[in-house]
């Protein structure tokens, strides 16, 4: 399972780490790896969920999804089924936690 924040994926691009993105792209796009590699969705940055305003949580997730799709394509975004909150923190309120 791969869990890279949007901020880290963006940083690889800004730092010119083409080799890292190419290797991630290989295991993400090439169908022969689909059985072995699973991406977990996450938030844009390394936000601490309990202290992040609820409306911002959704924006973090949307930003991550859009950035992921811009790198690896929308068909591969559709394969992202899981979610991993940074630091495994969950929202305090049960309804907000369920929505996430």
PDB file of C-alpha atoms in Angstrom:
ATOM      1  CA  UNK A   1       0.000   0.000   0.000  1.00  0.00           C
ATOM      2  CA  UNK A   2       1.229   3.459  -0.916  1.00  0.00           C
ATOM      3  CA  UNK A   3       0.266   6.528   1.082  1.00  0.00           C
ATOM      4  CA  UNK A   4       1.928   9.735  -0.116  1.00  0.00           C
ATOM      5  CA  UNK A   5       0.495  13.115   0.810  1.00  0.00           C
ATOM      6  CA  UNK A   6      -0.353  15.477  -2.014  1.00  0.00           C
ATOM      7  CA  UNK A   7       2.244  17.838  -0.647  1.00  0.00           C
ATOM      8  CA  UNK A   8       4.948  15.172  -0.968  1.00  0.00           C
ATOM      9  CA  UNK A   9       3.912  14.267  -4.526  1.00  0.00           C
ATOM     10  CA  UNK A  10       3.976  17.973  -5.407  1.00  0.00           C
ATOM     11  CA  UNK A  11       7.405  18.335  -3.767  1.00  0.00           C
ATOM     12  CA  UNK A  12       8.848  15.492  -5.855  1.00  0.00           C
ATOM     13  CA  UNK A  13       7.809  17.429  -8.949  1.00  0.00           C
ATOM     14  CA  UNK A  14       9.171  20.756  -7.653  1.00  0.00           C
ATOM     15  CA  UNK A  15      12.469  19.157  -6.599  1.00  0.00           C
ATOM     16  CA  UNK A  16      12.879  17.639 -10.054  1.00  0.00           C
ATOM     17  CA  UNK A  17      12.654  14.085  -8.712  1.00  0.00           C
ATOM     18  CA  UNK A  18      11.463  12.722 -12.044  1.00  0.00           C
ATOM     19  CA  UNK A  19      12.880   9.267 -11.327  1.00  0.00           C
ATOM     20  CA  UNK A  20      10.765   8.921  -8.171  1.00  0.00           C
ATOM     21  CA  UNK A  21       7.599   9.998  -9.988  1.00  0.00           C
ATOM     22  CA  UNK A  22       8.427   7.765 -12.959  1.00  0.00           C
ATOM     23  CA  UNK A  23       8.833   4.745 -10.660  1.00  0.00           C
ATOM     24  CA  UNK A  24       5.611   5.547  -8.805  1.00  0.00           C
ATOM     25  CA  UNK A  25       3.940   6.000 -12.178  1.00  0.00           C
ATOM     26  CA  UNK A  26       5.218   2.641 -13.371  1.00  0.00           C
ATOM     27  CA  UNK A  27       3.673   0.699 -10.483  1.00  0.00           C
ATOM     28  CA  UNK A  28       0.508   2.824 -10.614  1.00  0.00           C
ATOM     29  CA  UNK A  29      -0.224   2.873 -14.340  1.00  0.00           C
ATOM     30  CA  UNK A  30       1.156  -0.452 -15.598  1.00  0.00           C
ATOM     31  CA  UNK A  31      -1.599  -3.053 -15.205  1.00  0.00           C
ATOM     32  CA  UNK A  32       0.827  -5.848 -14.390  1.00  0.00           C
ATOM     33  CA  UNK A  33       1.400  -4.181 -10.991  1.00  0.00           C
ATOM     34  CA  UNK A  34      -2.276  -3.551 -10.172  1.00  0.00           C
ATOM     35  CA  UNK A  35      -2.500  -6.814  -8.189  1.00  0.00           C
ATOM     36  CA  UNK A  36       0.469  -5.834  -6.043  1.00  0.00           C
ATOM     37  CA  UNK A  37       0.192  -2.090  -5.503  1.00  0.00           C
ATOM     38  CA  UNK A  38      -2.670  -0.264  -3.853  1.00  0.00           C
ATOM     39  CA  UNK A  39      -2.819   3.461  -3.230  1.00  0.00           C
ATOM     40  CA  UNK A  40      -4.536   4.835  -0.163  1.00  0.00           C
ATOM     41  CA  UNK A  41      -6.113   8.234  -0.480  1.00  0.00           C
ATOM     42  CA  UNK A  42      -5.096  10.784   2.111  1.00  0.00           C
ATOM     43  CA  UNK A  43      -5.074  14.503   2.757  1.00  0.00           C
ATOM     44  CA  UNK A  44      -3.122  17.142   0.841  1.00  0.00           C
ATOM     45  CA  UNK A  45      -0.722  17.876   3.662  1.00  0.00           C
ATOM     46  CA  UNK A  46       0.223  16.170   6.882  1.00  0.00           C
ATOM     47  CA  UNK A  47      -2.740  17.719   8.676  1.00  0.00           C
ATOM     48  CA  UNK A  48      -3.635  16.624  12.191  1.00  0.00           C
ATOM     49  CA  UNK A  49      -7.262  15.732  11.599  1.00  0.00           C
ATOM     50  CA  UNK A  50      -8.731  16.441  15.067  1.00  0.00           C
ATOM     51  CA  UNK A  51      -7.395  20.011  14.939  1.00  0.00           C
ATOM     52  CA  UNK A  52      -8.273  20.646  11.279  1.00  0.00           C
ATOM     53  CA  UNK A  53     -11.539  22.532  10.710  1.00  0.00           C
ATOM     54  CA  UNK A  54     -14.148  20.130   9.331  1.00  0.00           C
ATOM     55  CA  UNK A  55     -14.701  22.063   6.061  1.00  0.00           C
ATOM     56  CA  UNK A  56     -10.943  21.995   5.435  1.00  0.00           C
ATOM     57  CA  UNK A  57     -10.775  18.206   5.765  1.00  0.00           C
ATOM     58  CA  UNK A  58     -12.860  17.798   2.617  1.00  0.00           C
ATOM     59  CA  UNK A  59     -10.727  20.372   0.775  1.00  0.00           C
ATOM     60  CA  UNK A  60      -7.564  18.456   1.709  1.00  0.00           C
ATOM     61  CA  UNK A  61      -9.029  15.238   0.315  1.00  0.00           C
ATOM     62  CA  UNK A  62     -10.272  16.892  -2.888  1.00  0.00           C
ATOM     63  CA  UNK A  63      -6.879  18.539  -3.428  1.00  0.00           C
ATOM     64  CA  UNK A  64      -5.100  15.202  -2.988  1.00  0.00           C
ATOM     65  CA  UNK A  65      -7.462  13.431  -5.405  1.00  0.00           C
ATOM     66  CA  UNK A  66      -7.108  16.107  -8.084  1.00  0.00           C
ATOM     67  CA  UNK A  67      -3.320  16.181  -7.799  1.00  0.00           C
ATOM     68  CA  UNK A  68      -3.084  12.375  -7.890  1.00  0.00           C
ATOM     69  CA  UNK A  69      -5.232  12.320 -11.036  1.00  0.00           C
ATOM     70  CA  UNK A  70      -3.105  15.039 -12.650  1.00  0.00           C
ATOM     71  CA  UNK A  71      -0.022  12.823 -12.212  1.00  0.00           C
ATOM     72  CA  UNK A  72      -1.354   9.303 -12.738  1.00  0.00           C
ATOM     73  CA  UNK A  73      -4.653   9.872 -14.550  1.00  0.00           C
ATOM     74  CA  UNK A  74      -8.311   9.642 -13.603  1.00  0.00           C
ATOM     75  CA  UNK A  75      -8.593   5.920 -14.441  1.00  0.00           C
ATOM     76  CA  UNK A  76      -5.969   5.236 -11.760  1.00  0.00           C
ATOM     77  CA  UNK A  77      -7.703   7.557  -9.300  1.00  0.00           C
ATOM     78  CA  UNK A  78     -10.789   5.336  -9.654  1.00  0.00           C
ATOM     79  CA  UNK A  79      -8.688   2.449  -8.328  1.00  0.00           C
ATOM     80  CA  UNK A  80      -7.934   4.328  -5.078  1.00  0.00           C
ATOM     81  CA  UNK A  81     -10.349   2.697  -2.648  1.00  0.00           C
ATOM     82  CA  UNK A  82      -8.771   3.041   0.778  1.00  0.00           C
ATOM     83  CA  UNK A  83      -8.020   6.068   2.917  1.00  0.00           C
ATOM     84  CA  UNK A  84      -5.323   6.748   5.473  1.00  0.00           C
ATOM     85  CA  UNK A  85      -5.548   9.796   7.678  1.00  0.00           C
ATOM     86  CA  UNK A  86      -2.158  11.333   8.577  1.00  0.00           C
ATOM     87  CA  UNK A  87      -0.854   9.957  11.869  1.00  0.00           C
ATOM     88  CA  UNK A  88      -3.942   7.707  11.828  1.00  0.00           C
ATOM     89  CA  UNK A  89      -5.829  10.505  13.568  1.00  0.00           C
ATOM     90  CA  UNK A  90      -9.578  10.527  13.135  1.00  0.00           C
ATOM     91  CA  UNK A  91     -12.056  13.344  13.714  1.00  0.00           C
ATOM     92  CA  UNK A  92     -13.341  13.543  17.273  1.00  0.00           C
ATOM     93  CA  UNK A  93     -17.037  13.835  16.422  1.00  0.00           C
ATOM     94  CA  UNK A  94     -18.530  10.430  15.442  1.00  0.00           C
ATOM     95  CA  UNK A  95     -20.620  11.814  12.539  1.00  0.00           C
ATOM     96  CA  UNK A  96     -17.613  13.620  11.051  1.00  0.00           C
ATOM     97  CA  UNK A  97     -15.513  10.486  11.485  1.00  0.00           C
ATOM     98  CA  UNK A  98     -18.138   8.396   9.681  1.00  0.00           C
ATOM     99  CA  UNK A  99     -18.313  10.916   6.813  1.00  0.00           C
ATOM    100  CA  UNK A 100     -14.553  10.830   6.399  1.00  0.00           C
TER     101      UNK A 100
END
